[in-house]
């Protein structure tokens, strides 16, 4: 084999030193805001507004205490977010995984039309959805309900997850199910006993995306939720409404919102990037 | 156990017709091989028999039952796929017992059958492993085992050996034959490898573009190909084809090119009479070309001169590429024969083993 | 093992077709009820006056909302902003993403670290991103970017308070958040590209620019089209980051159509007019995506 590395040394677009400078700038550009939010959340009030900005300081958790203990909004919001995102994820998987499987495997009438339909629902602008949704829910007295929010979050997650699962199922050879059919398994048995156990990885990545989507979602939540079901991305605004900026509790809450996503990203970055770019690179 | 009868089966996918007018009777216990180039419809035919596809028209019988509308699980067949299709998350034992569990066979009975089959295939020690932990050959055996446990009426094999390396493939060929002798179950076996077809089948079905070209015992397919395609497809190195002209001189027929003049044996001559003064294709297998031994005068009726171009030494034999005028031929010679490239050599063709094909229809003339 | 086939049992393909319907119906029913029906209601609502602050006058008004819209300067301004926002963010993402991908493709050490740092912006809550930019990064003097701008001698900028600057800021935020997507897609397609044309290009072309222009760019074209499609769709949905960074302001300086429809519907509670604005956005989105589908089909087929 021709050594791959040798080629890459020859085909060089930019000299190595320039490349590393660029690399550092790029890393800073993208990682810095996140790091800065985290650092600020541990700074004492007096360390936040300093010139020049402080990188070294005595860390404190006072803002976390303030965010979670003094204002009941954040604690409740976090619990609401956990509840909504978890329910959205579970329900999404329940409908999207079977649908993704059928679209990837079964040739039924109107398959292309239906998968196009699923794709189009994902393109629909959220603002166009939320206006009638708000109207309908206000008429049925379902504003500020978990059900309403979970259902509308699923309009975001279901099409995307169907589409993602299709690509995972397509990686499995069809002969698995054919073999199972000859062995006497019904399509359901083949799905549950043969196919699904081989796709848990894909289901996991899909679940991660569904959870993050719902966890981060803002527009629907800000319109539909009230004091009872307010999620944490909505609740975080309470620190910045007045011009007296409470950067401390705000960043503490920001870290709370980002933390689960960052942790997941650290563990599953490879799979997540693959999932994100899959459709784009497969064409 | 049962035979399989196919009557005028057609299968179309949209605009392409994968199987055309396929009729064949397979006897109980027979080992039939479907062979042909990739894309000729072998897998499709096998899948039609399995019930994974539905025939567009025609009838398929397994035993004496018409099975066109019958679900694969009720056809009492089993199939081994090229990629084996082992269930990745199940152990070997679970893989092999899956069909029996689906059929609600008692546990103890399953255990007995699986162990017995595993012993037969010498994979008893692998029962707790997952497919990912097995070598290619072991997976192949597990796939076989999974198809055997049910004791079906017909085995369907779709290129089961083509994912193995050459050595293992030859070993498995023999093992499959032994297995067939032992189980005596009907086997329909698909391969694109003509050598595999020749060595394994009781009968060979040669296919091209969805059409059956010839159905015969291996020797018959080899010695009496029905057309130029079969002649060229079976045998390696492939048969030499030379565009020639049939001429008649003093009551004898000759196949001639600008540089070659070979006498058509009297036994075949009457088939070729219609082609006098017409173009035809002469087919000579490489092993039917030899270096002429004694120095008789050159216009001997089965000789021609040719220049040696390339010599491939295959150990047990030599493949010599030779050239006469515009025709390039391959001769398969014994290893001790010494030749030099660019040397002009006198070759003898065994014309009683040669074939003549119609230039238009490509049907065999003799 | 049964020898006789049960006539009640169906053929394999039929069985699978039924199975297919069973598997997709929950999701399709769900999408019809929770996505399609509301969109139909949106269209219907746009022909009504539904002002929750003066419910007495509510009722069917036909095309009145649309006629009003045609005369509504704020609407046309928001259309203009939407176009500027969408085109500039998509262009910047493709340009910057492509440049970075070209710089970093092939065996670059540190890809693991890079991956996490570029993945993060895309998966963090847009609300947190918008608020963090508004406070920690763009606040005069104390915001890092403003601080750096002062350090470099450019002076403090009215990032979120001057109309033009505010628009630039929200474009920067969006570009910051989503360029990684373009970067990763281009990186993946560059890595998946066949080596031979590149090798040959090394011999045939004089400059790196020629290589890029005549060899790499054509090979990347499908990826670029995909990125443009995905990113346009996302840009048209943009809401949370702008809402949290500027709230659409100052005044209406960053009020893209999304935000305008939101403000009309949920600040003024004029749902009828909001629905008409939403319908226009829906039509724009559908129109653009159909255009893209056609373009993509003609470029691949
Ligand atoms: N499911 C299918 N849909 C459309 N065309 C098919 C399908 N299966 C097979 N074909 C076509 O039928 C022909 C025969 O295919 P196949 O039976 O797989 O050939 P082989 O196994 O001999 O290589 C090919 O031209 C193939 O493209
Ligand atoms: Mg095949």
PDB file of N, CA, C and O in Angstrom, chain A residues 13 19 23 26-27 29-30 52 99 101 106 109 117 122-124 127-128 131-132 151 154 156 181 187 216 218 240 247 250 261 269 273 283, chain C residues 12 15-16 19 21 27 30 36 38 42 103-105 108 113 115 121 123 125 127 134-136 139 147 176 211 237 243 258 265 274 281 285 296:
ATOM      1  N   UNK A  13      -1.826  22.249   1.555  1.00  0.00           N
ATOM      2  CA  UNK A  13      -2.435  23.481   1.073  1.00  0.00           C
ATOM      3  C   UNK A  13      -1.881  24.674   1.828  1.00  0.00           C
ATOM      4  O   UNK A  13      -1.785  25.769   1.298  1.00  0.00           O
ATOM      5  N   UNK A  19      -1.048  26.573   9.768  1.00  0.00           N
ATOM      6  CA  UNK A  19      -2.161  25.705  10.050  1.00  0.00           C
ATOM      7  C   UNK A  19      -2.445  25.645  11.558  1.00  0.00           C
ATOM      8  O   UNK A  19      -3.584  25.678  11.988  1.00  0.00           O
ATOM      9  N   UNK A  23      -5.589  26.834  13.560  1.00  0.00           N
ATOM     10  CA  UNK A  23      -6.260  25.858  14.401  1.00  0.00           C
ATOM     11  C   UNK A  23      -6.580  26.462  15.766  1.00  0.00           C
ATOM     12  O   UNK A  23      -7.695  26.350  16.274  1.00  0.00           O
ATOM     13  N   UNK A  26      -9.266  29.046  15.558  1.00  0.00           N
ATOM     14  CA  UNK A  26     -10.556  28.422  15.341  1.00  0.00           C
ATOM     15  C   UNK A  26     -11.113  27.805  16.618  1.00  0.00           C
ATOM     16  O   UNK A  26     -12.272  27.993  16.972  1.00  0.00           O
ATOM     17  N   UNK A  27     -10.235  27.087  17.318  1.00  0.00           N
ATOM     18  CA  UNK A  27     -10.650  26.471  18.572  1.00  0.00           C
ATOM     19  C   UNK A  27     -11.160  27.541  19.534  1.00  0.00           C
ATOM     20  O   UNK A  27     -12.180  27.368  20.193  1.00  0.00           O
ATOM     21  N   UNK A  29     -12.263  30.545  18.848  1.00  0.00           N
ATOM     22  CA  UNK A  29     -13.496  31.158  18.379  1.00  0.00           C
ATOM     23  C   UNK A  29     -14.712  30.346  18.802  1.00  0.00           C
ATOM     24  O   UNK A  29     -15.706  30.882  19.261  1.00  0.00           O
ATOM     25  N   UNK A  30     -14.599  29.038  18.656  1.00  0.00           N
ATOM     26  CA  UNK A  30     -15.784  28.251  18.935  1.00  0.00           C
ATOM     27  C   UNK A  30     -15.905  27.778  20.379  1.00  0.00           C
ATOM     28  O   UNK A  30     -16.991  27.648  20.903  1.00  0.00           O
ATOM     29  N   UNK A  52      -8.911  44.580  32.999  1.00  0.00           N
ATOM     30  CA  UNK A  52      -9.277  43.544  32.021  1.00  0.00           C
ATOM     31  C   UNK A  52     -10.044  42.390  32.671  1.00  0.00           C
ATOM     32  O   UNK A  52      -9.982  42.231  33.877  1.00  0.00           O
ATOM     33  N   UNK A  99     -41.318   3.797  12.003  1.00  0.00           N
ATOM     34  CA  UNK A  99     -41.536   4.441  10.709  1.00  0.00           C
ATOM     35  C   UNK A  99     -40.253   4.445   9.883  1.00  0.00           C
ATOM     36  O   UNK A  99     -40.271   4.137   8.690  1.00  0.00           O
ATOM     37  N   UNK A 101     -37.920   2.353  10.016  1.00  0.00           N
ATOM     38  CA  UNK A 101     -37.693   0.986   9.556  1.00  0.00           C
ATOM     39  C   UNK A 101     -38.543   0.685   8.331  1.00  0.00           C
ATOM     40  O   UNK A 101     -38.042   0.182   7.311  1.00  0.00           O
ATOM     41  N   UNK A 106     -39.637  -1.420   3.519  1.00  0.00           N
ATOM     42  CA  UNK A 106     -40.847  -1.951   2.927  1.00  0.00           C
ATOM     43  C   UNK A 106     -41.231  -1.115   1.719  1.00  0.00           C
ATOM     44  O   UNK A 106     -41.209   0.111   1.771  1.00  0.00           O
ATOM     45  N   UNK A 109     -47.419   1.148  -1.131  1.00  0.00           N
ATOM     46  CA  UNK A 109     -47.887   2.220  -1.997  1.00  0.00           C
ATOM     47  C   UNK A 109     -47.718   3.561  -1.306  1.00  0.00           C
ATOM     48  O   UNK A 109     -47.840   3.661  -0.093  1.00  0.00           O
ATOM     49  N   UNK A 117     -43.650  13.728   2.502  1.00  0.00           N
ATOM     50  CA  UNK A 117     -44.520  14.441   3.441  1.00  0.00           C
ATOM     51  C   UNK A 117     -43.823  14.627   4.788  1.00  0.00           C
ATOM     52  O   UNK A 117     -43.825  15.718   5.362  1.00  0.00           O
ATOM     53  N   UNK A 122     -40.937  18.799   8.339  1.00  0.00           N
ATOM     54  CA  UNK A 122     -39.777  19.320   9.053  1.00  0.00           C
ATOM     55  C   UNK A 122     -39.378  20.701   8.551  1.00  0.00           C
ATOM     56  O   UNK A 122     -38.771  21.480   9.265  1.00  0.00           O
ATOM     57  N   UNK A 123     -39.722  20.974   7.292  1.00  0.00           N
ATOM     58  CA  UNK A 123     -39.369  22.262   6.717  1.00  0.00           C
ATOM     59  C   UNK A 123     -40.313  23.367   7.188  1.00  0.00           C
ATOM     60  O   UNK A 123     -39.996  24.538   7.089  1.00  0.00           O
ATOM     61  N   UNK A 124     -41.501  22.996   7.639  1.00  0.00           N
ATOM     62  CA  UNK A 124     -42.500  24.003   7.996  1.00  0.00           C
ATOM     63  C   UNK A 124     -41.927  24.961   9.033  1.00  0.00           C
ATOM     64  O   UNK A 124     -41.307  24.547  10.005  1.00  0.00           O
ATOM     65  N   UNK A 127     -42.875  29.209  13.387  1.00  0.00           N
ATOM     66  CA  UNK A 127     -43.786  30.306  13.721  1.00  0.00           C
ATOM     67  C   UNK A 127     -45.142  30.060  13.080  1.00  0.00           C
ATOM     68  O   UNK A 127     -46.184  30.396  13.645  1.00  0.00           O
ATOM     69  N   UNK A 128     -45.131  29.408  11.900  1.00  0.00           N
ATOM     70  CA  UNK A 128     -46.387  29.096  11.239  1.00  0.00           C
ATOM     71  C   UNK A 128     -47.169  28.030  11.979  1.00  0.00           C
ATOM     72  O   UNK A 128     -48.391  27.946  11.879  1.00  0.00           O
ATOM     73  N   UNK A 131     -48.665  29.617  15.800  1.00  0.00           N
ATOM     74  CA  UNK A 131     -49.815  30.523  15.842  1.00  0.00           C
ATOM     75  C   UNK A 131     -51.136  29.749  15.949  1.00  0.00           C
ATOM     76  O   UNK A 131     -51.901  29.945  16.894  1.00  0.00           O
ATOM     77  N   UNK A 132     -51.402  28.828  15.010  1.00  0.00           N
ATOM     78  CA  UNK A 132     -52.646  28.063  15.164  1.00  0.00           C
ATOM     79  C   UNK A 132     -52.629  27.170  16.404  1.00  0.00           C
ATOM     80  O   UNK A 132     -53.659  26.971  17.058  1.00  0.00           O
ATOM     81  N   UNK A 151     -46.268  17.431  22.588  1.00  0.00           N
ATOM     82  CA  UNK A 151     -46.766  17.125  21.239  1.00  0.00           C
ATOM     83  C   UNK A 151     -46.104  18.025  20.207  1.00  0.00           C
ATOM     84  O   UNK A 151     -45.668  17.552  19.158  1.00  0.00           O
ATOM     85  N   UNK A 154     -42.623  17.209  19.475  1.00  0.00           N
ATOM     86  CA  UNK A 154     -42.488  16.020  18.622  1.00  0.00           C
ATOM     87  C   UNK A 154     -42.604  16.368  17.139  1.00  0.00           C
ATOM     88  O   UNK A 154     -42.099  15.631  16.292  1.00  0.00           O
ATOM     89  N   UNK A 156     -40.990  18.601  15.835  1.00  0.00           N
ATOM     90  CA  UNK A 156     -39.605  18.860  15.456  1.00  0.00           C
ATOM     91  C   UNK A 156     -38.801  17.576  15.394  1.00  0.00           C
ATOM     92  O   UNK A 156     -37.976  17.372  14.505  1.00  0.00           O
ATOM     93  N   UNK A 181     -37.494 -14.459   7.910  1.00  0.00           N
ATOM     94  CA  UNK A 181     -38.800 -14.843   7.363  1.00  0.00           C
ATOM     95  C   UNK A 181     -38.811 -16.319   7.000  1.00  0.00           C
ATOM     96  O   UNK A 181     -39.764 -17.045   7.305  1.00  0.00           O
ATOM     97  N   UNK A 187     -42.726 -10.394  10.413  1.00  0.00           N
ATOM     98  CA  UNK A 187     -41.967  -9.144  10.325  1.00  0.00           C
ATOM     99  C   UNK A 187     -41.766  -8.487  11.688  1.00  0.00           C
ATOM    100  O   UNK A 187     -40.701  -7.942  11.974  1.00  0.00           O
ATOM    101  N   UNK A 216     -33.442  22.097  24.344  1.00  0.00           N
ATOM    102  CA  UNK A 216     -33.027  23.444  23.965  1.00  0.00           C
ATOM    103  C   UNK A 216     -34.171  24.313  23.472  1.00  0.00           C
ATOM    104  O   UNK A 216     -34.001  25.515  23.329  1.00  0.00           O
ATOM    105  N   UNK A 218     -37.038  26.728  22.388  1.00  0.00           N
ATOM    106  CA  UNK A 218     -37.424  27.961  23.052  1.00  0.00           C
ATOM    107  C   UNK A 218     -38.761  28.530  22.572  1.00  0.00           C
ATOM    108  O   UNK A 218     -39.656  28.802  23.380  1.00  0.00           O
ATOM    109  N   UNK A 240     -32.385  38.491  33.009  1.00  0.00           N
ATOM    110  CA  UNK A 240     -31.888  39.510  32.096  1.00  0.00           C
ATOM    111  C   UNK A 240     -32.986  40.420  31.579  1.00  0.00           C
ATOM    112  O   UNK A 240     -32.803  41.133  30.621  1.00  0.00           O
ATOM    113  N   UNK A 247     -25.558  38.609  35.636  1.00  0.00           N
ATOM    114  CA  UNK A 247     -24.742  37.681  34.858  1.00  0.00           C
ATOM    115  C   UNK A 247     -24.436  36.406  35.609  1.00  0.00           C
ATOM    116  O   UNK A 247     -24.343  35.338  35.032  1.00  0.00           O
ATOM    117  N   UNK A 250     -27.439  34.090  35.711  1.00  0.00           N
ATOM    118  CA  UNK A 250     -27.713  33.751  34.316  1.00  0.00           C
ATOM    119  C   UNK A 250     -26.726  32.711  33.808  1.00  0.00           C
ATOM    120  O   UNK A 250     -27.111  31.696  33.221  1.00  0.00           O
ATOM    121  N   UNK A 261     -25.754  18.523  27.620  1.00  0.00           N
ATOM    122  CA  UNK A 261     -25.413  18.458  26.200  1.00  0.00           C
ATOM    123  C   UNK A 261     -23.902  18.315  26.016  1.00  0.00           C
ATOM    124  O   UNK A 261     -23.429  17.524  25.199  1.00  0.00           O
ATOM    125  N   UNK A 269     -19.357  12.303  20.556  1.00  0.00           N
ATOM    126  CA  UNK A 269     -19.099  13.285  19.498  1.00  0.00           C
ATOM    127  C   UNK A 269     -19.002  12.640  18.121  1.00  0.00           C
ATOM    128  O   UNK A 269     -19.577  13.132  17.147  1.00  0.00           O
ATOM    129  N   UNK A 273     -21.581  13.604  15.188  1.00  0.00           N
ATOM    130  CA  UNK A 273     -21.160  14.292  13.965  1.00  0.00           C
ATOM    131  C   UNK A 273     -21.531  13.461  12.757  1.00  0.00           C
ATOM    132  O   UNK A 273     -22.006  13.963  11.741  1.00  0.00           O
ATOM    133  N   UNK A 283     -25.651  12.057   0.328  1.00  0.00           N
ATOM    134  CA  UNK A 283     -26.319  12.613  -0.859  1.00  0.00           C
ATOM    135  C   UNK A 283     -27.710  12.141  -0.870  1.00  0.00           C
ATOM    136  O   UNK A 283     -28.335  11.716  -1.691  1.00  0.00           O
TER     137      UNK A 283
ATOM    138  N   UNK C  12     -45.518 -13.340   1.172  1.00  0.00           N
ATOM    139  CA  UNK C  12     -44.470 -12.576   1.838  1.00  0.00           C
ATOM    140  C   UNK C  12     -44.595 -11.079   1.573  1.00  0.00           C
ATOM    141  O   UNK C  12     -44.602 -10.256   2.488  1.00  0.00           O
ATOM    142  N   UNK C  15     -47.622  -9.544   3.198  1.00  0.00           N
ATOM    143  CA  UNK C  15     -47.394  -9.466   4.637  1.00  0.00           C
ATOM    144  C   UNK C  15     -46.519  -8.256   4.980  1.00  0.00           C
ATOM    145  O   UNK C  15     -46.815  -7.504   5.913  1.00  0.00           O
ATOM    146  N   UNK C  16     -45.496  -8.045   4.184  1.00  0.00           N
ATOM    147  CA  UNK C  16     -44.598  -6.928   4.455  1.00  0.00           C
ATOM    148  C   UNK C  16     -45.260  -5.597   4.194  1.00  0.00           C
ATOM    149  O   UNK C  16     -45.011  -4.615   4.882  1.00  0.00           O
ATOM    150  N   UNK C  19     -47.353  -4.883   7.134  1.00  0.00           N
ATOM    151  CA  UNK C  19     -46.458  -4.551   8.231  1.00  0.00           C
ATOM    152  C   UNK C  19     -45.972  -3.104   8.081  1.00  0.00           C
ATOM    153  O   UNK C  19     -45.954  -2.335   9.039  1.00  0.00           O
ATOM    154  N   UNK C  21     -47.416  -0.573   6.612  1.00  0.00           N
ATOM    155  CA  UNK C  21     -48.461   0.383   6.982  1.00  0.00           C
ATOM    156  C   UNK C  21     -48.605   0.470   8.496  1.00  0.00           C
ATOM    157  O   UNK C  21     -48.751   1.556   9.062  1.00  0.00           O
ATOM    158  N   UNK C  27     -46.751   7.371  13.242  1.00  0.00           N
ATOM    159  CA  UNK C  27     -46.049   8.626  12.991  1.00  0.00           C
ATOM    160  C   UNK C  27     -46.807   9.481  11.981  1.00  0.00           C
ATOM    161  O   UNK C  27     -46.857  10.703  12.107  1.00  0.00           O
ATOM    162  N   UNK C  30     -49.800  10.988  13.601  1.00  0.00           N
ATOM    163  CA  UNK C  30     -49.323  12.049  14.480  1.00  0.00           C
ATOM    164  C   UNK C  30     -48.993  13.307  13.685  1.00  0.00           C
ATOM    165  O   UNK C  30     -49.434  14.412  14.025  1.00  0.00           O
ATOM    166  N   UNK C  36     -49.782  18.900  10.164  1.00  0.00           N
ATOM    167  CA  UNK C  36     -50.506  19.331   8.964  1.00  0.00           C
ATOM    168  C   UNK C  36     -51.772  20.108   9.304  1.00  0.00           C
ATOM    169  O   UNK C  36     -52.010  21.183   8.755  1.00  0.00           O
ATOM    170  N   UNK C  38     -52.602  21.879  11.965  1.00  0.00           N
ATOM    171  CA  UNK C  38     -52.334  23.255  12.382  1.00  0.00           C
ATOM    172  C   UNK C  38     -51.937  24.150  11.214  1.00  0.00           C
ATOM    173  O   UNK C  38     -52.347  25.315  11.173  1.00  0.00           O
ATOM    174  N   UNK C  42     -53.676  27.450  10.092  1.00  0.00           N
ATOM    175  CA  UNK C  42     -52.952  28.710   9.912  1.00  0.00           C
ATOM    176  C   UNK C  42     -53.498  29.446   8.696  1.00  0.00           C
ATOM    177  O   UNK C  42     -53.810  30.638   8.748  1.00  0.00           O
ATOM    178  N   UNK C 103      -8.298  23.879   4.878  1.00  0.00           N
ATOM    179  CA  UNK C 103      -7.097  23.980   5.694  1.00  0.00           C
ATOM    180  C   UNK C 103      -6.859  22.726   6.517  1.00  0.00           C
ATOM    181  O   UNK C 103      -5.723  22.349   6.767  1.00  0.00           O
ATOM    182  N   UNK C 104      -7.935  22.071   6.918  1.00  0.00           N
ATOM    183  CA  UNK C 104      -7.730  21.007   7.905  1.00  0.00           C
ATOM    184  C   UNK C 104      -7.965  19.603   7.390  1.00  0.00           C
ATOM    185  O   UNK C 104      -7.934  18.670   8.158  1.00  0.00           O
ATOM    186  N   UNK C 105      -8.210  19.447   6.112  1.00  0.00           N
ATOM    187  CA  UNK C 105      -8.491  18.071   5.731  1.00  0.00           C
ATOM    188  C   UNK C 105      -7.204  17.267   5.609  1.00  0.00           C
ATOM    189  O   UNK C 105      -6.131  17.820   5.409  1.00  0.00           O
ATOM    190  N   UNK C 108      -4.984  15.593  10.000  1.00  0.00           N
ATOM    191  CA  UNK C 108      -4.566  16.677  10.863  1.00  0.00           C
ATOM    192  C   UNK C 108      -4.675  16.232  12.313  1.00  0.00           C
ATOM    193  O   UNK C 108      -5.694  15.726  12.747  1.00  0.00           O
ATOM    194  N   UNK C 113     -10.152  17.046  19.526  1.00  0.00           N
ATOM    195  CA  UNK C 113     -10.451  18.270  20.260  1.00  0.00           C
ATOM    196  C   UNK C 113     -11.281  19.195  19.384  1.00  0.00           C
ATOM    197  O   UNK C 113     -12.274  19.779  19.805  1.00  0.00           O
ATOM    198  N   UNK C 115     -13.201  18.437  16.997  1.00  0.00           N
ATOM    199  CA  UNK C 115     -14.561  17.952  16.799  1.00  0.00           C
ATOM    200  C   UNK C 115     -15.485  18.434  17.912  1.00  0.00           C
ATOM    201  O   UNK C 115     -16.549  18.963  17.645  1.00  0.00           O
ATOM    202  N   UNK C 121     -21.261  24.426  19.495  1.00  0.00           N
ATOM    203  CA  UNK C 121     -22.178  25.532  19.161  1.00  0.00           C
ATOM    204  C   UNK C 121     -23.478  25.040  18.554  1.00  0.00           C
ATOM    205  O   UNK C 121     -24.539  25.612  18.803  1.00  0.00           O
ATOM    206  N   UNK C 123     -25.124  22.311  19.102  1.00  0.00           N
ATOM    207  CA  UNK C 123     -26.071  21.580  19.933  1.00  0.00           C
ATOM    208  C   UNK C 123     -26.404  22.325  21.218  1.00  0.00           C
ATOM    209  O   UNK C 123     -27.187  21.843  22.021  1.00  0.00           O
ATOM    210  N   UNK C 125     -28.180  25.308  23.405  1.00  0.00           N
ATOM    211  CA  UNK C 125     -29.458  26.005  23.268  1.00  0.00           C
ATOM    212  C   UNK C 125     -29.248  27.379  22.637  1.00  0.00           C
ATOM    213  O   UNK C 125     -28.471  28.188  23.150  1.00  0.00           O
ATOM    214  N   UNK C 127     -30.991  29.887  22.806  1.00  0.00           N
ATOM    215  CA  UNK C 127     -31.296  30.919  23.788  1.00  0.00           C
ATOM    216  C   UNK C 127     -30.067  31.268  24.601  1.00  0.00           C
ATOM    217  O   UNK C 127     -29.727  32.445  24.794  1.00  0.00           O
ATOM    218  N   UNK C 134     -25.113  38.375  23.920  1.00  0.00           N
ATOM    219  CA  UNK C 134     -25.613  39.690  24.290  1.00  0.00           C
ATOM    220  C   UNK C 134     -24.911  40.226  25.529  1.00  0.00           C
ATOM    221  O   UNK C 134     -24.603  41.414  25.618  1.00  0.00           O
ATOM    222  N   UNK C 135     -24.630  39.351  26.477  1.00  0.00           N
ATOM    223  CA  UNK C 135     -24.026  39.807  27.728  1.00  0.00           C
ATOM    224  C   UNK C 135     -22.508  39.688  27.698  1.00  0.00           C
ATOM    225  O   UNK C 135     -21.798  40.684  27.624  1.00  0.00           O
ATOM    226  N   UNK C 136     -21.998  38.472  27.710  1.00  0.00           N
ATOM    227  CA  UNK C 136     -20.573  38.267  27.952  1.00  0.00           C
ATOM    228  C   UNK C 136     -19.703  38.716  26.791  1.00  0.00           C
ATOM    229  O   UNK C 136     -18.517  38.943  26.960  1.00  0.00           O
ATOM    230  N   UNK C 139     -21.481  43.133  25.338  1.00  0.00           N
ATOM    231  CA  UNK C 139     -21.716  44.273  26.223  1.00  0.00           C
ATOM    232  C   UNK C 139     -20.562  45.269  26.091  1.00  0.00           C
ATOM    233  O   UNK C 139     -19.411  44.867  26.027  1.00  0.00           O
ATOM    234  N   UNK C 147     -14.205  44.303  24.266  1.00  0.00           N
ATOM    235  CA  UNK C 147     -12.932  44.528  24.948  1.00  0.00           C
ATOM    236  C   UNK C 147     -11.772  44.360  23.971  1.00  0.00           C
ATOM    237  O   UNK C 147     -10.869  45.189  23.889  1.00  0.00           O
ATOM    238  N   UNK C 176     -21.514  32.110  13.613  1.00  0.00           N
ATOM    239  CA  UNK C 176     -20.692  31.427  14.613  1.00  0.00           C
ATOM    240  C   UNK C 176     -21.321  30.090  14.972  1.00  0.00           C
ATOM    241  O   UNK C 176     -20.653  29.070  15.044  1.00  0.00           O
ATOM    242  N   UNK C 211      -5.986  24.370  -8.626  1.00  0.00           N
ATOM    243  CA  UNK C 211      -6.398  23.061  -8.118  1.00  0.00           C
ATOM    244  C   UNK C 211      -7.761  23.173  -7.472  1.00  0.00           C
ATOM    245  O   UNK C 211      -8.648  22.371  -7.701  1.00  0.00           O
ATOM    246  N   UNK C 237     -35.762  29.603   9.778  1.00  0.00           N
ATOM    247  CA  UNK C 237     -36.426  29.270  11.041  1.00  0.00           C
ATOM    248  C   UNK C 237     -35.831  30.038  12.206  1.00  0.00           C
ATOM    249  O   UNK C 237     -36.316  29.888  13.325  1.00  0.00           O
ATOM    250  N   UNK C 243     -34.033  36.497  19.126  1.00  0.00           N
ATOM    251  CA  UNK C 243     -34.965  36.921  20.167  1.00  0.00           C
ATOM    252  C   UNK C 243     -34.221  37.217  21.459  1.00  0.00           C
ATOM    253  O   UNK C 243     -34.487  38.205  22.129  1.00  0.00           O
ATOM    254  N   UNK C 258     -39.903  36.060  10.872  1.00  0.00           N
ATOM    255  CA  UNK C 258     -40.214  35.230  12.032  1.00  0.00           C
ATOM    256  C   UNK C 258     -40.553  36.059  13.258  1.00  0.00           C
ATOM    257  O   UNK C 258     -41.536  35.816  13.952  1.00  0.00           O
ATOM    258  N   UNK C 265     -48.313  38.329  16.743  1.00  0.00           N
ATOM    259  CA  UNK C 265     -49.211  37.316  17.294  1.00  0.00           C
ATOM    260  C   UNK C 265     -49.220  37.302  18.811  1.00  0.00           C
ATOM    261  O   UNK C 265     -50.266  37.147  19.430  1.00  0.00           O
ATOM    262  N   UNK C 274     -51.066  37.813  12.290  1.00  0.00           N
ATOM    263  CA  UNK C 274     -49.906  36.944  12.517  1.00  0.00           C
ATOM    264  C   UNK C 274     -49.982  35.702  11.638  1.00  0.00           C
ATOM    265  O   UNK C 274     -48.992  35.286  11.043  1.00  0.00           O
ATOM    266  N   UNK C 281     -44.638  33.256   5.248  1.00  0.00           N
ATOM    267  CA  UNK C 281     -43.365  32.595   5.540  1.00  0.00           C
ATOM    268  C   UNK C 281     -43.406  31.133   5.093  1.00  0.00           C
ATOM    269  O   UNK C 281     -42.452  30.598   4.523  1.00  0.00           O
ATOM    270  N   UNK C 285     -40.996  29.407   2.402  1.00  0.00           N
ATOM    271  CA  UNK C 285     -40.209  28.218   2.719  1.00  0.00           C
ATOM    272  C   UNK C 285     -40.488  27.090   1.734  1.00  0.00           C
ATOM    273  O   UNK C 285     -39.568  26.467   1.210  1.00  0.00           O
ATOM    274  N   UNK C 296     -31.495  20.299  -7.145  1.00  0.00           N
ATOM    275  CA  UNK C 296     -30.688  19.177  -6.749  1.00  0.00           C
ATOM    276  C   UNK C 296     -30.899  18.011  -7.704  1.00  0.00           C
ATOM    277  O   UNK C 296     -29.976  17.339  -8.132  1.00  0.00           O
TER     278      UNK C 296
END
